[in-house]
Coordinates of C-alpha atoms in Angstrom, one line a residue:
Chain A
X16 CA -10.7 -9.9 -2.9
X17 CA -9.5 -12.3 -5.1
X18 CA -11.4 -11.5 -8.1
X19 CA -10.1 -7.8 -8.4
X20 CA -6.5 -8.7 -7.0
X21 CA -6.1 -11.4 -10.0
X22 CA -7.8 -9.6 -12.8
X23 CA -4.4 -9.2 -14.3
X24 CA -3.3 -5.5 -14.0
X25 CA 0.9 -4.4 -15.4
X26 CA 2.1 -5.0 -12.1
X27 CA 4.2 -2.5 -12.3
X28 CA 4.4 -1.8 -8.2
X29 CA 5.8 -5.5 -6.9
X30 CA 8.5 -5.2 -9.5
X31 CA 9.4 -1.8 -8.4
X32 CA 9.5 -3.2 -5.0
X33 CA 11.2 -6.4 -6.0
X34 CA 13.6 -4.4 -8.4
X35 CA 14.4 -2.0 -5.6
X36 CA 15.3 -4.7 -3.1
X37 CA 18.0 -6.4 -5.7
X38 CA 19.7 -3.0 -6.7
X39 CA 20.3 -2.4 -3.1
X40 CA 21.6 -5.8 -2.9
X41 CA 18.9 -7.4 -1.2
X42 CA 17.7 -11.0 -1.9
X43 CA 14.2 -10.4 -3.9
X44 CA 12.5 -13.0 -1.5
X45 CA 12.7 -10.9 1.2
X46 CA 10.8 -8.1 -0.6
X47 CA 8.4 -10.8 -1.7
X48 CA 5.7 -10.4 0.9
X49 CA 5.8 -6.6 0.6
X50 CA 5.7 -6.8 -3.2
X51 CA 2.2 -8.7 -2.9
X52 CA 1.2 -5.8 0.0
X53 CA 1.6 -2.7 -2.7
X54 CA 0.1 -4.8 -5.2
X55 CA -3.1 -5.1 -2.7
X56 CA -3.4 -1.6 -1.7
X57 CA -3.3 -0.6 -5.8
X58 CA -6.0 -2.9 -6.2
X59 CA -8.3 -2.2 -3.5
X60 CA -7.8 1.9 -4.4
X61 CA -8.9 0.8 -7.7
X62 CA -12.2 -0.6 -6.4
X63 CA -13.3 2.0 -4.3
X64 CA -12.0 4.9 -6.9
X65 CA -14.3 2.3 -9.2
X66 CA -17.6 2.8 -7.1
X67 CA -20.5 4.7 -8.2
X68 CA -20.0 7.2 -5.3
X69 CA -16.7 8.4 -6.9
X70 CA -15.5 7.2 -10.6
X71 CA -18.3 4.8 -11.4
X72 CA -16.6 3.2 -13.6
X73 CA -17.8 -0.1 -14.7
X74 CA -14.7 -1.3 -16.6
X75 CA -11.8 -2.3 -15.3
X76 CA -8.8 -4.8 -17.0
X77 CA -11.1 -5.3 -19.1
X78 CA -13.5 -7.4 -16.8
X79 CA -16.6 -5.2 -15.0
X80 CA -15.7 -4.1 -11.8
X81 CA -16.2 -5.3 -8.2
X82 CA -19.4 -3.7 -7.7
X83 CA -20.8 -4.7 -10.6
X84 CA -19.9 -8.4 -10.2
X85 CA -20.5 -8.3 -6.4
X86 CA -22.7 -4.7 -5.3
X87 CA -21.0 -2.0 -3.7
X88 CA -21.4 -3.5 -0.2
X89 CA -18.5 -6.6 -1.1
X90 CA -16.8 -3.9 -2.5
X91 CA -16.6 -1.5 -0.1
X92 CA -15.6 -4.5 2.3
X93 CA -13.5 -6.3 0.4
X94 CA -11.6 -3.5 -0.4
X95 CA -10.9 -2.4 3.2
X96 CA -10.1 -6.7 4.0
X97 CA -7.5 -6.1 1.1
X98 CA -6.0 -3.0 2.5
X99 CA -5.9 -4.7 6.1
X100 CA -4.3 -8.4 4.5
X101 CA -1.6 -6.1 3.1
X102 CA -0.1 -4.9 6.6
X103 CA -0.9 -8.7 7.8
X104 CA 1.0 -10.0 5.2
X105 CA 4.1 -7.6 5.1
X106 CA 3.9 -8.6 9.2
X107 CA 3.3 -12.4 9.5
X108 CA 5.2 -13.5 5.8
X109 CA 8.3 -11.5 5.6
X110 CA 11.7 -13.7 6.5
X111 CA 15.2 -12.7 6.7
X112 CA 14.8 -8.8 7.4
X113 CA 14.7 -7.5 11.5
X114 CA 11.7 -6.5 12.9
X115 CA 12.8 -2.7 12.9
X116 CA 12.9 -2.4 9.5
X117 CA 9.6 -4.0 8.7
X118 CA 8.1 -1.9 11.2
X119 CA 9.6 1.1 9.3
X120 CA 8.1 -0.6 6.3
X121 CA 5.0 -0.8 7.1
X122 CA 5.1 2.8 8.5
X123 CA 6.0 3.9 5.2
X124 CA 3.1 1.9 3.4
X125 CA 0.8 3.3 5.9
X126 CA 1.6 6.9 5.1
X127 CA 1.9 6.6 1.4
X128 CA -1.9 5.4 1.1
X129 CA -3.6 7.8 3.5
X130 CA -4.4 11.3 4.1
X131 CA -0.9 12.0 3.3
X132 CA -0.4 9.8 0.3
X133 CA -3.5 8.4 -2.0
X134 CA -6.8 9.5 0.0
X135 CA -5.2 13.1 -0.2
X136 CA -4.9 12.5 -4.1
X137 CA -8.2 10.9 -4.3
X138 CA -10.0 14.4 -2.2
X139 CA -7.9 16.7 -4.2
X140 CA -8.9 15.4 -7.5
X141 CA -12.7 14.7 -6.7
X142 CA -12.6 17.9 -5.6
X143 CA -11.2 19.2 -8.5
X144 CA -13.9 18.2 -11.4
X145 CA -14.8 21.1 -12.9
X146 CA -12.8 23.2 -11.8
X147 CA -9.7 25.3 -13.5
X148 CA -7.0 23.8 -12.2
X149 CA -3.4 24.9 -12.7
X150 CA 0.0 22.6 -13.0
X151 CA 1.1 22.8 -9.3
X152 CA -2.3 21.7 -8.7
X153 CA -2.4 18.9 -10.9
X154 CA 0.9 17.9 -9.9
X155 CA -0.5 18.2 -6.3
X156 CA -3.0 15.3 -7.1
X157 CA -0.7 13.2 -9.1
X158 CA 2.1 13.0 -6.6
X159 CA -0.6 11.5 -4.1
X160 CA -2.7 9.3 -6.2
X161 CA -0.2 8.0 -8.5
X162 CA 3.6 8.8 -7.5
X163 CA 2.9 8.0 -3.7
X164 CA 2.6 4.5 -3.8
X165 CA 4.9 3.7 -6.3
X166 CA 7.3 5.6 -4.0
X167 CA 6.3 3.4 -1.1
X168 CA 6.9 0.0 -3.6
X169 CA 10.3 0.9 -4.0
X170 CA 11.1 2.2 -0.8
X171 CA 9.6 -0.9 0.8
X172 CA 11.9 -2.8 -1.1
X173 CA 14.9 -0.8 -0.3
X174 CA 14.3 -1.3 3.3
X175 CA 13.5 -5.5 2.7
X176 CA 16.8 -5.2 0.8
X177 CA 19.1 -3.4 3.6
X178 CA 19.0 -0.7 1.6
X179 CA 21.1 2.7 3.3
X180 CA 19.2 5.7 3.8
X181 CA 21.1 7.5 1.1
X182 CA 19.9 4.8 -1.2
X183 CA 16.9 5.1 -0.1
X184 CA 16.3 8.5 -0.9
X185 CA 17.5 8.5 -4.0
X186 CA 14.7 5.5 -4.9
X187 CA 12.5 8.3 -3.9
X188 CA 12.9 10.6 -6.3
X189 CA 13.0 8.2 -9.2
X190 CA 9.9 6.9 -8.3
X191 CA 8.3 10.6 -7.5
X192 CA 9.3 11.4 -11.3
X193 CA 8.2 7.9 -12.3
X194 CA 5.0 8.6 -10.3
X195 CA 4.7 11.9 -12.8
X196 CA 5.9 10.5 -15.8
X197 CA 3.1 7.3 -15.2
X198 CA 0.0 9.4 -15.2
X199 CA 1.4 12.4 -17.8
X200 CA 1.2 9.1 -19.7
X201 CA -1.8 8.0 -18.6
X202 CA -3.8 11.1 -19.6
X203 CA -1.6 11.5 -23.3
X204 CA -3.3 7.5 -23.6
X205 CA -6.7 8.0 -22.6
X206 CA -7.0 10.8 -25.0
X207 CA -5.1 8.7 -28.1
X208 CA -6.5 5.1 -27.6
X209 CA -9.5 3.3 -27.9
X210 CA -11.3 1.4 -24.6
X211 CA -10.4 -1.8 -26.1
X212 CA -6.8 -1.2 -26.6
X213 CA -6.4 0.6 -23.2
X214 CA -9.0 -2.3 -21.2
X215 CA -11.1 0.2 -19.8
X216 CA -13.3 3.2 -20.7
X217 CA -11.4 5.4 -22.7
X218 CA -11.8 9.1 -22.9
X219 CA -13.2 9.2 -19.4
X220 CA -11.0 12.7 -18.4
X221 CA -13.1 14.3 -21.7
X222 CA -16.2 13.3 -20.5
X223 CA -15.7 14.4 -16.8
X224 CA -13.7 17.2 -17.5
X225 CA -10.7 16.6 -15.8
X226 CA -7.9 18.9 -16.2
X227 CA -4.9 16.8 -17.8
X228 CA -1.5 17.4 -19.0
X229 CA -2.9 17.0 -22.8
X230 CA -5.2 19.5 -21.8
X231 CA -3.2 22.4 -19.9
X232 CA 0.0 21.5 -22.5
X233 CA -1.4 19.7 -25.4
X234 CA -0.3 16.2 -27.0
X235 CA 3.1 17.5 -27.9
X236 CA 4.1 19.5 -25.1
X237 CA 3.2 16.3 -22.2
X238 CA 5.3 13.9 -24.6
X239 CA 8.1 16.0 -23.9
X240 CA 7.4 16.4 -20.0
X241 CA 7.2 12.4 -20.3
X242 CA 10.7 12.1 -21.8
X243 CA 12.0 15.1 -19.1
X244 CA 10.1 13.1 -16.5
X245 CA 11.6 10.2 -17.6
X246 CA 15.5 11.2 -18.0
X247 CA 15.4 12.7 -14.3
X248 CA 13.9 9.1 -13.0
X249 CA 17.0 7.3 -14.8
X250 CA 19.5 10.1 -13.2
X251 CA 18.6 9.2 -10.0
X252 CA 20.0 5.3 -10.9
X253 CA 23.3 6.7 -12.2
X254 CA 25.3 5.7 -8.9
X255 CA 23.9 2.5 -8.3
X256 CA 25.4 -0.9 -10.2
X257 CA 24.1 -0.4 -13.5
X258 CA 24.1 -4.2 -14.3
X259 CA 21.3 -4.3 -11.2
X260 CA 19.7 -0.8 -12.5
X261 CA 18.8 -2.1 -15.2
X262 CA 15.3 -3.4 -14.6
X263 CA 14.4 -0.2 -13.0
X264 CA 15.9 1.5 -16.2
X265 CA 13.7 -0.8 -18.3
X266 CA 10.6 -0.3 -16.1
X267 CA 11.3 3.5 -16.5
X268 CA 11.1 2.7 -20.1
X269 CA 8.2 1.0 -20.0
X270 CA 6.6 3.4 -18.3
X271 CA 7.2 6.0 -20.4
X272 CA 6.8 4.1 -23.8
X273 CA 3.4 1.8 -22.8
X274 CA 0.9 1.6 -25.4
X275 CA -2.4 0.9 -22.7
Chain B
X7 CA -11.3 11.7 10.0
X8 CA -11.5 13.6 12.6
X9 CA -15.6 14.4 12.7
X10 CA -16.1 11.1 13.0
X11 CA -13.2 10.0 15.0
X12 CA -14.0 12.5 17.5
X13 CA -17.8 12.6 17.6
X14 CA -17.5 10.8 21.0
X15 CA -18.3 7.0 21.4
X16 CA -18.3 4.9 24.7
X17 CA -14.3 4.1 24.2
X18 CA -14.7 0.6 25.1
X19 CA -11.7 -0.6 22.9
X20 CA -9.4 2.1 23.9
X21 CA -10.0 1.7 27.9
X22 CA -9.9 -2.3 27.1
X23 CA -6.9 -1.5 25.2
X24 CA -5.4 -0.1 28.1
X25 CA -6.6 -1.8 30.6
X26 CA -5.3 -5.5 29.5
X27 CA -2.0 -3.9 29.4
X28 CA -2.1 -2.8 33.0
X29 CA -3.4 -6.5 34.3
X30 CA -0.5 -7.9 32.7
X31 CA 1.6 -5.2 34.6
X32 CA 2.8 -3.2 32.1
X33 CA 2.8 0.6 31.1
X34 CA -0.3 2.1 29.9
X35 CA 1.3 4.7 27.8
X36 CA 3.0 1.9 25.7
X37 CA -0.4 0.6 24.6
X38 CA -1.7 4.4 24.1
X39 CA -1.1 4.3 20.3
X40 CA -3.0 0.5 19.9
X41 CA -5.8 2.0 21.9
X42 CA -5.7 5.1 19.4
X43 CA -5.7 2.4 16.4
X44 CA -8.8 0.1 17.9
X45 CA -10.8 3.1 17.9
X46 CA -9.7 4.4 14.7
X47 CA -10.9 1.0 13.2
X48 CA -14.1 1.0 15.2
X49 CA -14.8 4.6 13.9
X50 CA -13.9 3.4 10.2
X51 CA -15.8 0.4 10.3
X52 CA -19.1 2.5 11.4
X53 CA -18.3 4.6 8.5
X54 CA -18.4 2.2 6.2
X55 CA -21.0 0.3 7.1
X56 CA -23.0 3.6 7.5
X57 CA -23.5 4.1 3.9
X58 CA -26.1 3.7 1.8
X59 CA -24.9 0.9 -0.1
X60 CA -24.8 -0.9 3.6
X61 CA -26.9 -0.3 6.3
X62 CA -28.0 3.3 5.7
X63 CA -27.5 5.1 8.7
X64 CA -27.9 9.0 8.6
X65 CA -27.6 9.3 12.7
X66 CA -24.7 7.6 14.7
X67 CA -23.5 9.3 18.4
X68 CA -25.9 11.2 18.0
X69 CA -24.9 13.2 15.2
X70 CA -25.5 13.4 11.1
X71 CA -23.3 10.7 9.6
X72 CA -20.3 10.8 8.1
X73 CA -21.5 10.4 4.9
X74 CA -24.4 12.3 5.3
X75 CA -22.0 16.1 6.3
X76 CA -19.2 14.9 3.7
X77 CA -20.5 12.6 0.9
X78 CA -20.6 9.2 0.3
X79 CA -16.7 9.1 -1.5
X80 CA -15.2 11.0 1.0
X81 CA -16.7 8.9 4.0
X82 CA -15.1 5.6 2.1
X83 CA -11.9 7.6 1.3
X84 CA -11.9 8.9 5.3
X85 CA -12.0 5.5 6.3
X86 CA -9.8 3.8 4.3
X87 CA -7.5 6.7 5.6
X88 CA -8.2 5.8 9.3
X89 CA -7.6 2.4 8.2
X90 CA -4.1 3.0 7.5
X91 CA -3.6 5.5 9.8
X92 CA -4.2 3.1 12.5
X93 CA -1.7 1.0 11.7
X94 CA 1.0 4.3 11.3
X95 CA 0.4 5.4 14.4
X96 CA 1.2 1.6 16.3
X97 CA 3.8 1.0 13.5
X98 CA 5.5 5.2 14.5
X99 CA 4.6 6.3 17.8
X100 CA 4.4 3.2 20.0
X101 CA 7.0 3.6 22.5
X102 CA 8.8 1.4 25.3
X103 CA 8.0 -2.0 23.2
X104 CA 10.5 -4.0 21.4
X105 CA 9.8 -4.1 17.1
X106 CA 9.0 -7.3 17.8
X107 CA 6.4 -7.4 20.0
X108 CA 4.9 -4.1 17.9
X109 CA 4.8 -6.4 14.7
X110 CA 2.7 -8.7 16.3
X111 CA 0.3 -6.6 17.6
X112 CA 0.1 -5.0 14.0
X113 CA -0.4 -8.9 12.8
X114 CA -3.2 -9.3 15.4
X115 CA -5.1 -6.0 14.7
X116 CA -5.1 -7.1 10.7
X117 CA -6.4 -9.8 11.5
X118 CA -9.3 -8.4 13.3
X119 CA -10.5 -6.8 10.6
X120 CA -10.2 -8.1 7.4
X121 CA -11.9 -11.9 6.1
X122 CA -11.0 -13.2 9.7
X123 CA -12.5 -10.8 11.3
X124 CA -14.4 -8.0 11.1
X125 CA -15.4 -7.9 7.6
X126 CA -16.6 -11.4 7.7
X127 CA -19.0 -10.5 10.1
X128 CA -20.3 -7.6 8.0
X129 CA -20.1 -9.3 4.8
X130 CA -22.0 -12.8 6.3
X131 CA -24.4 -10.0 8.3
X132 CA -25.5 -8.1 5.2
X133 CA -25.7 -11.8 3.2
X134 CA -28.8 -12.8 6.2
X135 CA -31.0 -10.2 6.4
X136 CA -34.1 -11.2 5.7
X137 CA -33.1 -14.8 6.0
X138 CA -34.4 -17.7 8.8
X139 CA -30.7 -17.7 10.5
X140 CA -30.1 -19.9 13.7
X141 CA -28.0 -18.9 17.2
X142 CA -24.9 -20.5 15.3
X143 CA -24.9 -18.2 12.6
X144 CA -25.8 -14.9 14.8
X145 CA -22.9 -16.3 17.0
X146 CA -20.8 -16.1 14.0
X147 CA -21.9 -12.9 13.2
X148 CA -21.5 -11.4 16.5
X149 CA -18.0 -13.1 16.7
X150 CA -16.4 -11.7 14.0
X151 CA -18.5 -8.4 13.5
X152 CA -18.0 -7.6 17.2
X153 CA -16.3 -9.7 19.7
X154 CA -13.2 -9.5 16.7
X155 CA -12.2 -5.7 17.5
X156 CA -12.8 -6.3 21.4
X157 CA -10.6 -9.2 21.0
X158 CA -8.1 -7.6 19.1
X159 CA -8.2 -4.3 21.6
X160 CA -7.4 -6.7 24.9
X161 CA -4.3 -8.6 23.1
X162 CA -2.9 -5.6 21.7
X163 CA -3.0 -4.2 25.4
X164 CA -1.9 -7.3 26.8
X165 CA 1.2 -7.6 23.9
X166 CA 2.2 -4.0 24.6
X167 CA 2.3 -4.4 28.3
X168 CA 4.5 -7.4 27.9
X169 CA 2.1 -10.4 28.6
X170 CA 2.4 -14.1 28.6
X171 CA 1.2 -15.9 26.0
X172 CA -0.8 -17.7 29.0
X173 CA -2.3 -14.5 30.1
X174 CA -3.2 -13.7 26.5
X175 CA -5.2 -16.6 25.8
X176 CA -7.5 -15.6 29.1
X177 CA -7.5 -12.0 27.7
X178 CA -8.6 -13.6 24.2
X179 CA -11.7 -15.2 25.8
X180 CA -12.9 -12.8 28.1
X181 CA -12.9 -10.8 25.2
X182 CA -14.9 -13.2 23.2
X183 CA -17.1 -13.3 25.9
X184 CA -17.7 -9.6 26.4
X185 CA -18.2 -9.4 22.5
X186 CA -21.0 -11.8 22.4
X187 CA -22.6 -9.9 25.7
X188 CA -22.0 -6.3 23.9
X189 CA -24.4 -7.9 21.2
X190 CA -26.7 -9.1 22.8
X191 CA -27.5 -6.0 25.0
X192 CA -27.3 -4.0 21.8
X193 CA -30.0 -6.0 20.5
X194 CA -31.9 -5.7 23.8
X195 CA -31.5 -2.3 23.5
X196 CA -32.6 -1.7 20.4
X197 CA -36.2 -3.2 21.1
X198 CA -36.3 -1.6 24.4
X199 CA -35.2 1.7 24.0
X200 CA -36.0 5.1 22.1
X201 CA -33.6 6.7 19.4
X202 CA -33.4 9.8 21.9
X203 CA -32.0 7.5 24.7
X204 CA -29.7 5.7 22.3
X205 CA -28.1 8.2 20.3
X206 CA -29.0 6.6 17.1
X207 CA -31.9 4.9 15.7
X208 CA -33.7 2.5 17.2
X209 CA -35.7 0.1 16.4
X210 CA -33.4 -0.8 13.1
X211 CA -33.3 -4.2 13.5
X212 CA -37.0 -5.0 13.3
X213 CA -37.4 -3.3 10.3
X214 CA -34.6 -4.5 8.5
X215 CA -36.1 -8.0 9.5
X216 CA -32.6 -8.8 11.1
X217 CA -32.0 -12.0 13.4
X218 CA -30.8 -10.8 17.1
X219 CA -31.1 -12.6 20.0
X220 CA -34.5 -11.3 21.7
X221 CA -35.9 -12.4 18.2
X222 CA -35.1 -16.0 18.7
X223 CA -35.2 -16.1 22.7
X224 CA -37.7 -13.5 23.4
X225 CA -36.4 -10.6 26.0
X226 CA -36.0 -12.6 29.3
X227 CA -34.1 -15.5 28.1
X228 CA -31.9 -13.0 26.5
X229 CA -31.3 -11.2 29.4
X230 CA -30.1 -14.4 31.1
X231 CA -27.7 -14.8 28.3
X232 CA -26.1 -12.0 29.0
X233 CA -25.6 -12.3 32.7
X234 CA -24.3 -15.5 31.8
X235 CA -21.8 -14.3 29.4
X236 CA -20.7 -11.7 31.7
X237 CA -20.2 -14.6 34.3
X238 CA -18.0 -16.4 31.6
X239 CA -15.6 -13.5 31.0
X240 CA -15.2 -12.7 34.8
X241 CA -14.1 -16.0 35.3
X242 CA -11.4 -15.5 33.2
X243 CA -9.9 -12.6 35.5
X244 CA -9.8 -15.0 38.4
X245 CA -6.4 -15.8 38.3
X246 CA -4.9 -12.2 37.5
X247 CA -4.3 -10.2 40.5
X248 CA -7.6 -8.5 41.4
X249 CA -6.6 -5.2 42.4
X250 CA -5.2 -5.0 38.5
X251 CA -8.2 -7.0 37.2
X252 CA -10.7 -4.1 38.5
X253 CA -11.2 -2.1 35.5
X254 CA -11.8 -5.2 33.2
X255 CA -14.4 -6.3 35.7
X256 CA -16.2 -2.9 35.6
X257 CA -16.1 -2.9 31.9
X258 CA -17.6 -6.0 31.6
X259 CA -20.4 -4.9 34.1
X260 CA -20.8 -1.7 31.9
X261 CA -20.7 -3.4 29.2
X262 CA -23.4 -5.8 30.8
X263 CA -25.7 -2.9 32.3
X264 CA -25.6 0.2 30.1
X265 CA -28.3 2.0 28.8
X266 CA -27.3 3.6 25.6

């Protein structure tokens, strides 16, 4: 558990989570213990996408993976001990928000990673290998295995941070386009880097033939969904303080502009 | 999900689910979404450790596994997503409890499964076979890979129903009690029975070379150990009112006396 969960990663998810919290004028420590929670659940989804039963991929931020270190058995398990410590934690550790809104935390967490959120993504796109797949399709997949559980991260942190439901909502739909504009991304870089710049296997969607944006729009054509992807994100943060939007504008940006 | 989930099963967890929360006097129906959940994670974590990578079951209730109908990556991804489910459905449909008593059973069920719990009964179980292991560790085993869930099923019944931390604690061993005794008959069972009569195969144990119970006390003594396990949990009902305490008693007595 530890191994994977400390390998380093962008961390991208518990600063969603703790950026949503302070624009809604929360006090980030509150957030805190759901910050760590999203972080887990990326990471276990990680491993088990990593086993040789789905992506067998034996590279991952830049260390080999779980079940290569460990065998696929600790990996399995320690995956679904990480996905389990996550609801503990959000449960036992978080201070200073009522217990109705982190039961409609973790309600939300629960929903973004299962047949509804990232298992569906996961089915989908296993399911998909080799096949012709269209852009509703693909958008299908990437909304669930990418944009569902950075739309839990913020929203989590919304609710930790007293967040209305208007606000909420709103930190929906940015992180739904952010959820887009990370894997349009995603696919433009693992077609444009090398494995040691990106700290993992490279060119993996070629080999597998996965149906990308690069591949159903070309290079060009996705950089310009990325930018479209991104200015809708940063609409959604017009109305809030901008002084406090400014992280999210900056992870946004980040996002969009990575290099691995 | 839902071959698995609904492939049948003895329901122990469930009806002990329900059944603490009617000794403590409380509504059944407000511990009908834990009982839900416990099985959920019982189903998940028979899934998993189904695999190949684990113990390599291709029979369970009598039916193909799960991996077996559906593939190895969609039985992981399934039960990750029962995983999560189970704790949706306590976190969304639980009704008649206060949030705070909700968040604690969701604390107490995490618990039960991850490096507390039930995974650290798998992962110390799959780290022995083959090795010379003493009634101490197969206690541990036992404790965590079975007596955990059971554990977990009475409190969250006894939480929902509105129980004293007093009568929790006697729900809590019972529990640990009837664990142990669940194990040891399964092991008795496994030796003494035929895969037709159990509804999965027997005989696994003895050729995976594991430790059980009528391995290192032979058959009889065994069988003693288990009527004196199901002595120890009964005593724990003494004090409850007896009329309530009924069903509890009769599990533990099926539990003690079945034949599959």
């Amino acid at each position: 558990m530890r191994y994977s969960l400390l390998a380093g990663g962008k961390r991208v998810r518990p600063m969603l989570c703790i950026a949503a919290c302070e624009l809604v004028g929360g006090d980030p420590l509150t957030a805190m213990p759901a910050a760590c929670a999203v972080e887990m659940i990326h990471t276990m989804s990680l491993m088990h996408d990593d086993l040789p039963c789905m992506d067998n991929d034996d590279f991952r931020r830049g260390k080999p993976t779980n079940h290569i270190v460990y065998g696929e058995d600790v990996a399995v398990l320690a995956g679904d001990a990480l996905l389990s410590f996550s609801f503990e934690h959000i449960a036992t550790a978080t201070e200073g928000v009522s217990s109705d809104r982190i039961l409609r935390a973790i309600g939300e967490l629960a929903k973004c990673i299962g047949s509804e959120g990232l298992v569906a993504g996961q089915v989908v796109d296993i399911c998909s290998e080799g096949a012709d797949v269209g852009l509703d399709h693909l958008e299908f997949i990437h909304l669930h295995k990418t944009a569902a559980l950075l739309e839990g991260s913020v929203v989590l942190g919304a609710i930790m941070g007293g967040g209305s439901d208007e606000e909420i909502e709103k930190l929906r739909k940015f992180a739904r386009s952010i959820g887009l504009l990370f894997q349009v991304v995603d696919d433009i870089l693992d077609v444009t880097k090398s494995s040691e710049e990106l700290g993992k296997t490279a060119g993996k969607d070629l080999v597998a033939d996965k149906t990308t944006y690069p591949k159903l729009l070309g290079i060009e054509k996705s950089r310009e969904f990325a930018e479209k992807l991104n200015k809708e994100a940063q609409e959604q943060l017009l109305e809030f303080d901008q002084l406090k939007a400014a992280p999210l504008i900056a992870l946004a940006n980040y996002i969009a502009y990575r290099e691995n």
